[in-house]
Short mmCIF file of N, CA and C and ligand atoms in Angstrom, two decimals:
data_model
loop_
_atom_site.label_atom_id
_atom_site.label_comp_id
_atom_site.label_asym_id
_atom_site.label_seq_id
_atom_site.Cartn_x
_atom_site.Cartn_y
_atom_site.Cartn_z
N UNK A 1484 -5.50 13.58 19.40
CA UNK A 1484 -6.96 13.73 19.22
C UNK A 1484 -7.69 12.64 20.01
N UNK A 1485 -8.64 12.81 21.02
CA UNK A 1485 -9.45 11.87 21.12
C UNK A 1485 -10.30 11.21 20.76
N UNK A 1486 -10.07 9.69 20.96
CA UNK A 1486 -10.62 8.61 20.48
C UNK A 1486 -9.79 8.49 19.13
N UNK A 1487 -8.73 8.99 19.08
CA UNK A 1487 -7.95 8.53 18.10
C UNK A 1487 -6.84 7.50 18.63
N UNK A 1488 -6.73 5.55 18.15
CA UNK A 1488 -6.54 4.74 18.61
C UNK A 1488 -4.83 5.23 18.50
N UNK A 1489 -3.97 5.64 17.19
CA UNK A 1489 -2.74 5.55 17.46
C UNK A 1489 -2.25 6.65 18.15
N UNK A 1490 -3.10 8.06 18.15
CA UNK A 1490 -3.08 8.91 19.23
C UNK A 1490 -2.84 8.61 20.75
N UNK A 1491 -3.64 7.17 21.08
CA UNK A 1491 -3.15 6.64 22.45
C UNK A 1491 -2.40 6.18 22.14
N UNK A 1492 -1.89 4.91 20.92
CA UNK A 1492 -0.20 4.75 21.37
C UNK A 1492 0.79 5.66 21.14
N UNK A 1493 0.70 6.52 21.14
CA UNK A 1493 1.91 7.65 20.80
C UNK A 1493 2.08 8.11 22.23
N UNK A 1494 0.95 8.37 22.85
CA UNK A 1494 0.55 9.01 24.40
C UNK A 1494 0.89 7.64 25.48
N UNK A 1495 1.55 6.37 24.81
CA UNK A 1495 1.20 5.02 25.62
C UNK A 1495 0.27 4.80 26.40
N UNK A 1496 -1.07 4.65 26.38
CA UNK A 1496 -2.49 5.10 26.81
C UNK A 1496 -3.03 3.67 26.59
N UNK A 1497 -2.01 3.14 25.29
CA UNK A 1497 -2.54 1.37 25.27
C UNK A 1497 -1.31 0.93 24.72
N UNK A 1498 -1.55 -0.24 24.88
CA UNK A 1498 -0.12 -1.06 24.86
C UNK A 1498 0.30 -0.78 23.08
N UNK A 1499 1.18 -1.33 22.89
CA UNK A 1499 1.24 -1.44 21.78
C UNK A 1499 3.40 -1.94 21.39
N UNK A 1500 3.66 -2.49 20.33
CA UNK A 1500 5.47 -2.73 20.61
C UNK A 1500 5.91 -1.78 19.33
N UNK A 1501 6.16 -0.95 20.26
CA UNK A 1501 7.08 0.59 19.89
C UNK A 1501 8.66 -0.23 19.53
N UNK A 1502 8.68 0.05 18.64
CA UNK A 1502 10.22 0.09 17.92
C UNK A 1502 11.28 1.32 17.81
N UNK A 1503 10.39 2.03 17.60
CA UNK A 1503 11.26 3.27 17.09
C UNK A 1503 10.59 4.73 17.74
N UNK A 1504 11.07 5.49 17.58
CA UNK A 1504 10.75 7.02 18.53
C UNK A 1504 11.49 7.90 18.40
N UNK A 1505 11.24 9.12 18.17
CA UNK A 1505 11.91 10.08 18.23
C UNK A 1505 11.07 11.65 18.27
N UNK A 1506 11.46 12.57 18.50
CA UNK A 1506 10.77 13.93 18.69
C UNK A 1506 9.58 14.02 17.74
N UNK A 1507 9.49 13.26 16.60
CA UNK A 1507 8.26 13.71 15.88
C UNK A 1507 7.58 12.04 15.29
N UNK A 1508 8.36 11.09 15.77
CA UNK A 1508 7.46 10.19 14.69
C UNK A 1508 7.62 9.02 15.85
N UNK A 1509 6.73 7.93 15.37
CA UNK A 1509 6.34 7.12 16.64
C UNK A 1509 6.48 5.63 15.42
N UNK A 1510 7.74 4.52 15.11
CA UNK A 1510 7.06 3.30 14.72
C UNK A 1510 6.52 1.81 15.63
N UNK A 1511 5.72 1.34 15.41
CA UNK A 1511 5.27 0.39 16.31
C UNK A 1511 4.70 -1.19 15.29
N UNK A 1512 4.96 -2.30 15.94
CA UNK A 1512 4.19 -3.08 15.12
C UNK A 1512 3.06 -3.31 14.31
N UNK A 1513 2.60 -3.61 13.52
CA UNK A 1513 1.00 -3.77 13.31
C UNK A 1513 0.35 -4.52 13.88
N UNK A 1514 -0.67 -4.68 14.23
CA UNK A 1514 -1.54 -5.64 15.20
C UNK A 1514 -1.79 -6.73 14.46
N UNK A 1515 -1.87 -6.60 13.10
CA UNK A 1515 -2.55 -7.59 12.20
C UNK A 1515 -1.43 -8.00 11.02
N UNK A 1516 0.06 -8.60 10.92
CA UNK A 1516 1.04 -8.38 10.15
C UNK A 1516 0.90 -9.19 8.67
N UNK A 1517 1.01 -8.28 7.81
CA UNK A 1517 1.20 -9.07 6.59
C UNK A 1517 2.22 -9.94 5.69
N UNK A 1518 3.70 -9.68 6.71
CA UNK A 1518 4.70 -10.28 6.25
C UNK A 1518 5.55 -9.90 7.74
N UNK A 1519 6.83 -11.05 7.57
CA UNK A 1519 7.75 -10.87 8.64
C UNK A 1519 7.69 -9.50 9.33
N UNK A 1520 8.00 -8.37 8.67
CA UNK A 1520 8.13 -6.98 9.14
C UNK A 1520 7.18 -6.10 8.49
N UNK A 1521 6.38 -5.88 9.51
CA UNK A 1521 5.00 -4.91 9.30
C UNK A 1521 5.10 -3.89 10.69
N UNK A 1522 5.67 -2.77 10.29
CA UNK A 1522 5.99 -1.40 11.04
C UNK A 1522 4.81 -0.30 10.81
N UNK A 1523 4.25 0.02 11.22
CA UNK A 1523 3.39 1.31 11.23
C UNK A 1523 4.27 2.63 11.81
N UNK A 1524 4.66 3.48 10.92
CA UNK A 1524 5.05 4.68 10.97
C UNK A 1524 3.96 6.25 11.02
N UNK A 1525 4.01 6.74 12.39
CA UNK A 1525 2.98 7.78 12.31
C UNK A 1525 3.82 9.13 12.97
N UNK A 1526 2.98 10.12 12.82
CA UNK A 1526 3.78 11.23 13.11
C UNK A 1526 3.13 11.30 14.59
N UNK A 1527 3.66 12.04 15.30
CA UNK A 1527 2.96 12.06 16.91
C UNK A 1527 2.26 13.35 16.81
N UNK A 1528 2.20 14.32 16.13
CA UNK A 1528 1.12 15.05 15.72
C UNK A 1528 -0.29 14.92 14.58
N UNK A 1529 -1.35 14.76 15.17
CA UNK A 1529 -2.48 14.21 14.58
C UNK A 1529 -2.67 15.08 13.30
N UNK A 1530 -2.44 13.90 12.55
CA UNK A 1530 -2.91 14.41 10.83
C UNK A 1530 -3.97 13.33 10.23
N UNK A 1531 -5.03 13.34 10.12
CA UNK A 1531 -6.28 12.21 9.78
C UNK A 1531 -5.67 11.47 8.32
N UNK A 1532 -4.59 12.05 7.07
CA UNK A 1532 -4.40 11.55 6.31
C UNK A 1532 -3.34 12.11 5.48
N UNK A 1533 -2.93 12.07 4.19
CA UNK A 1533 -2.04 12.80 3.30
C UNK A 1533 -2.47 14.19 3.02
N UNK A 1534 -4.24 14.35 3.11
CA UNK A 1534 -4.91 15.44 3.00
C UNK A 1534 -4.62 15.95 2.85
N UNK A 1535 -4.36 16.56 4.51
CA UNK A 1535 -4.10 17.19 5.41
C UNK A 1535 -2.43 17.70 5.24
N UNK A 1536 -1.88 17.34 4.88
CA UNK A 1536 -0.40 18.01 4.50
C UNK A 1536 -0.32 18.78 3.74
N UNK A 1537 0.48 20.20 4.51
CA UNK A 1537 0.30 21.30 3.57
C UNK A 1537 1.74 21.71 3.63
N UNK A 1538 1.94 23.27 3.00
CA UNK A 1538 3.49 23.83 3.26
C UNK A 1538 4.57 23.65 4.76
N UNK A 1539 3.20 23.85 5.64
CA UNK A 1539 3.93 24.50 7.09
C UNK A 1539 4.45 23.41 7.22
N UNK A 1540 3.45 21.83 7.41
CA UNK A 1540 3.66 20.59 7.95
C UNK A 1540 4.77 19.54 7.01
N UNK A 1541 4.70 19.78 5.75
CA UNK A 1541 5.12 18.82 5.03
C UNK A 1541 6.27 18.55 5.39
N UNK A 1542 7.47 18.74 6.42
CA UNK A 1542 8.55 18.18 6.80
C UNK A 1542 8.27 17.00 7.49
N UNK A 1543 7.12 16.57 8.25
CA UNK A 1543 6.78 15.15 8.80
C UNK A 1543 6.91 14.22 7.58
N UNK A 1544 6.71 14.46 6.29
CA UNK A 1544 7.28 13.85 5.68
C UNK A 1544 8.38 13.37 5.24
N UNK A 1545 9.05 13.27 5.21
CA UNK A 1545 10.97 13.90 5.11
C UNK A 1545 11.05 12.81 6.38
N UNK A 1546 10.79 13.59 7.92
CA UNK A 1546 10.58 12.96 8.95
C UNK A 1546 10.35 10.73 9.25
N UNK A 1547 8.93 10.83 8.46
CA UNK A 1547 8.76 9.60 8.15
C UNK A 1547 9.69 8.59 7.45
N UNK A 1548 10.41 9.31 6.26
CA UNK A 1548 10.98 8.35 5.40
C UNK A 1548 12.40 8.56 6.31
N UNK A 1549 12.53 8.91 7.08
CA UNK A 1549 14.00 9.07 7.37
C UNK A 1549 13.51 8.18 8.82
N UNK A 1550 13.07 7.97 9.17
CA UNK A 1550 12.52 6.93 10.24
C UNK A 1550 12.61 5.47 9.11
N UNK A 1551 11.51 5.40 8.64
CA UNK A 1551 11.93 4.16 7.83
C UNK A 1551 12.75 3.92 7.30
N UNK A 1552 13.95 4.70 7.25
CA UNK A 1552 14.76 3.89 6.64
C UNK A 1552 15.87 3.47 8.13
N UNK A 1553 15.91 4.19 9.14
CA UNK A 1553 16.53 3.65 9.85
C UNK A 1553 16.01 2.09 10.78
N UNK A 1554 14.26 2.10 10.52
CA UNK A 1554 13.89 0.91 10.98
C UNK A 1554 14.24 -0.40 9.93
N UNK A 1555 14.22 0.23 8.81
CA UNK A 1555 14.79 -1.25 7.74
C UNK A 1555 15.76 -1.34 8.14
N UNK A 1556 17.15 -0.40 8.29
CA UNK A 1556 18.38 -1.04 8.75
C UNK A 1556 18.29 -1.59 9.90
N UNK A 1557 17.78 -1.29 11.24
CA UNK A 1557 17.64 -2.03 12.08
C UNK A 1557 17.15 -3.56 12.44
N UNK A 1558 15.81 -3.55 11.43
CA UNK A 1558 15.47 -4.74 10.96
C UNK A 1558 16.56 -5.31 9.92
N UNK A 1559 16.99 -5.41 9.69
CA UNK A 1559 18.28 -5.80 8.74
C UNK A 1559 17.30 -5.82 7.40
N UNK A 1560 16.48 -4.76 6.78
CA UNK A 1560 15.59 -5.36 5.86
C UNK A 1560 16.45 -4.35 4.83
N UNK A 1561 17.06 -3.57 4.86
CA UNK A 1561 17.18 -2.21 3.79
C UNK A 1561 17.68 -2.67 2.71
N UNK A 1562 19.05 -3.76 2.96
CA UNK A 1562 19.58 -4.36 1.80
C UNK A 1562 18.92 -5.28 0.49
N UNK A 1563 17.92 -5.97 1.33
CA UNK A 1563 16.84 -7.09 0.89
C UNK A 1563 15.90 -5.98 -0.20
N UNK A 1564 15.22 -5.17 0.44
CA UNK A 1564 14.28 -4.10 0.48
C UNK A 1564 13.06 -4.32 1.27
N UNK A 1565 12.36 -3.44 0.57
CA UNK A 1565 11.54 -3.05 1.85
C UNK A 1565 10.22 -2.21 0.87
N UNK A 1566 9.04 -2.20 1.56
CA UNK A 1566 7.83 -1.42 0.69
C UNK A 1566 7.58 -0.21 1.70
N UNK A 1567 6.93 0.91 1.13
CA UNK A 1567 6.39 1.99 2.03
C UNK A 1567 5.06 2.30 1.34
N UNK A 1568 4.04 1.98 2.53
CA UNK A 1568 2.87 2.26 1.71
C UNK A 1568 2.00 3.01 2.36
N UNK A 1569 1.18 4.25 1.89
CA UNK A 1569 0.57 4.49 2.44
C UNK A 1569 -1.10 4.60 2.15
N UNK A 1570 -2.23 4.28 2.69
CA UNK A 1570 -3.56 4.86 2.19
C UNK A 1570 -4.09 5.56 2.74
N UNK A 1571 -4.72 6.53 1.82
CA UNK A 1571 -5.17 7.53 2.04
C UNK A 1571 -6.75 7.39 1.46
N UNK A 1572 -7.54 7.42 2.90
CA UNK A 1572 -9.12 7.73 2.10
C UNK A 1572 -10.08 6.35 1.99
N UNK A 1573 -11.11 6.16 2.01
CA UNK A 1573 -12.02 4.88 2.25
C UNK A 1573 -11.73 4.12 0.79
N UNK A 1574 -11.27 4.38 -0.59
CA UNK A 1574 -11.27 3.91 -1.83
C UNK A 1574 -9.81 3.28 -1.77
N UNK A 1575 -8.80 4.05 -0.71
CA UNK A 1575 -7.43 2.75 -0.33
C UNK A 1575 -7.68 2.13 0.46
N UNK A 1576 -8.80 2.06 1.36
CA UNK A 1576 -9.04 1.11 2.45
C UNK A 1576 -8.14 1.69 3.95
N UNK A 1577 -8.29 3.26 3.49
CA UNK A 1577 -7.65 3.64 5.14
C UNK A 1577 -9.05 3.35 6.73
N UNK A 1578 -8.20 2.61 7.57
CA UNK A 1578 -9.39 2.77 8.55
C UNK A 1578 -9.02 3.12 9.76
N UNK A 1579 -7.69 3.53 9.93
CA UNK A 1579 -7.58 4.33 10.90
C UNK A 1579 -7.17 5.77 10.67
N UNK A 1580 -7.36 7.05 10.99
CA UNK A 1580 -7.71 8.21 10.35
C UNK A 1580 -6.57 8.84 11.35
N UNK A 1581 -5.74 8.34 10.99
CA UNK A 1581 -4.03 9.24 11.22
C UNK A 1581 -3.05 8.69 10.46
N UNK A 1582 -2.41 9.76 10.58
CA UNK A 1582 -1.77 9.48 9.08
C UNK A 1582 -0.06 7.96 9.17
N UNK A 1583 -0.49 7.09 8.93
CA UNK A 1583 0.63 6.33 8.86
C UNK A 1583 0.76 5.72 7.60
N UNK A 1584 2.38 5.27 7.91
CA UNK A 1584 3.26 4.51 6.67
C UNK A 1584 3.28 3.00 6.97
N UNK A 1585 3.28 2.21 6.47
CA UNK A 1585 3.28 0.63 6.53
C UNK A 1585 4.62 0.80 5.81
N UNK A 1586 5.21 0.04 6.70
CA UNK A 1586 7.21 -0.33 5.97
C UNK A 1586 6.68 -1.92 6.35
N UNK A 1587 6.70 -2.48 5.16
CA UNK A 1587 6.56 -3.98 5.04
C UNK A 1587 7.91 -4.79 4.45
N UNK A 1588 8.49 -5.46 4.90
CA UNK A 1588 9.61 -6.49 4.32
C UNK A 1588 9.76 -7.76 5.02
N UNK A 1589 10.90 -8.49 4.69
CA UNK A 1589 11.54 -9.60 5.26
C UNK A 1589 11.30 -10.93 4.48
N UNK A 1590 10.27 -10.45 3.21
CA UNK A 1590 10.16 -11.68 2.63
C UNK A 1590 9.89 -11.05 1.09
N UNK A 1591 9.78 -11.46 0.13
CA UNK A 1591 9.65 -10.96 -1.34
C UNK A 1591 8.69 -10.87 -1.10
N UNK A 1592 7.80 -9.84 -1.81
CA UNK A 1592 6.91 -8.98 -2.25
C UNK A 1592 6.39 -9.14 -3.35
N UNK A 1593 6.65 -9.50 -4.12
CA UNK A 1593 6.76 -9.25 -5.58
C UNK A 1593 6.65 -8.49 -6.39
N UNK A 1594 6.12 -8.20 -7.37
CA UNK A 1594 6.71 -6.65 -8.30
C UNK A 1594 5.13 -5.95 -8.56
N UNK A 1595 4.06 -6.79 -7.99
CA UNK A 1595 3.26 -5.79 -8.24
C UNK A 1595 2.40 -4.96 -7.22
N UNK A 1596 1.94 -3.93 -7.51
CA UNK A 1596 2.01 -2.87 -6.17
C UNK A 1596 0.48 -3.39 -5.74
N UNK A 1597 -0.13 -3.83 -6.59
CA UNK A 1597 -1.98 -3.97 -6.15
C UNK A 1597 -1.54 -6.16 -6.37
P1 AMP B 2413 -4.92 1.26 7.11
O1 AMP B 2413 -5.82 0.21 6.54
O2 AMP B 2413 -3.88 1.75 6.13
O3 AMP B 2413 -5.69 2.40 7.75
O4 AMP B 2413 -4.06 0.53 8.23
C1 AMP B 2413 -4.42 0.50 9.57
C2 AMP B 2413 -3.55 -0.56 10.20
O5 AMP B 2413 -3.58 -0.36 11.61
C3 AMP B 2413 -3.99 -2.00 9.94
O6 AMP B 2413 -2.94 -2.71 9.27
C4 AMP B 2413 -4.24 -2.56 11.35
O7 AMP B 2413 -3.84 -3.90 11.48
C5 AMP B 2413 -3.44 -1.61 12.22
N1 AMP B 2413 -3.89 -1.46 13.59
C6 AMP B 2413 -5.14 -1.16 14.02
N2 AMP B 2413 -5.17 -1.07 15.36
C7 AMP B 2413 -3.91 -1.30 15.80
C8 AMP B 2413 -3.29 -1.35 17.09
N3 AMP B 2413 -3.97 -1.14 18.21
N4 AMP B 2413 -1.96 -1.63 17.14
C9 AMP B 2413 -1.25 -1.87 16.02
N5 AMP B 2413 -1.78 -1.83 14.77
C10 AMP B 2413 -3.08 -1.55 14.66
ZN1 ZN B 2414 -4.39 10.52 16.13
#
C-alpha cells in the first residue's frame, strides 16, 4: 500500500535490518528497541490490523508465529522466552497501520502483561 512505511521495507524502498524472510512474512528490527531483542514481524501482504483477518487470510497467522519462533531460536531467546505482542487500534497504541507482531526478549520481562 502506499505511503505505508513497513510496506516500503518489505519492498526494501528504505533501509531497514531484515532478519528474517520468507514467501509471506518479513522480520526486521525495531527502530525504537525496548529490550535486547525487539523484532517486528509483518506479513508482506498489507493488512492495516487484526481487523482485517478473516477466513481466506487467517493462515498469515499460523505464518507469523511460526516465523517467531524460528527468530527466538535464532536469537538464542526461545529457551529463556520470549513475548509476542500485538496492538491493534488507537486504545493499544497501534501507530503504524499494518499488521505486526513485536517478539521482545533477551532480558526478563516480568510477569505482568500491562
Ligand atoms: P505499534 O505501536 O504497535 O504500532 O508499533 C510500531 C513500531 O514500529 C514501534 O515500536 C516503532 O518503533 C516501530 N517503527 C516505526 N518505524 C519504523 C522503521 N522505519 N523501522 C523499524 N521500526 C519502526
Ligand atoms: Zn503496508
Amino acid at each position: 500500500m502506499e505511503n505505508c512505511i513497513f510496506c516500503k521495507i518489505i519492498k526494501k524502498e528504505i533501509p531497514s535490518s531484515i532478519v528474517y524472510e520468507d514467501d509471506a512474512v518479513v522480520g526486521f528490527k525495531d527502530i525504537n528497541p525496548v529490550a535486547p531483542v525487539h523484532i517486528l514481524i509483518v506479513p508482506k501482504t498489507h493488512l492495516a490490523n487484526v481487523n482485517e483477518i478473516n477466513e481466506e487470510n487467517a493462515d498469515i497467522i499460523a505464518k507469523i508465529h511460526l516465523a517467531a519462533k524460528k527468530i527466538a531460536k535464532e536469537m538464542n531467546i526461545h529457551e529463556k522466552g520470549y513475548r509476542l505482542i500485538n496492538n491493534c487500534g488507537p486504545d493499544a497504541g497501534q501507530t503504524v497501520f499494518h499488521l505486526h507482531y513485536h517478539l521482545i526478549g533477551g532480558k526478563n520481562l516480568g510477569s505482568k502483561i500491562l
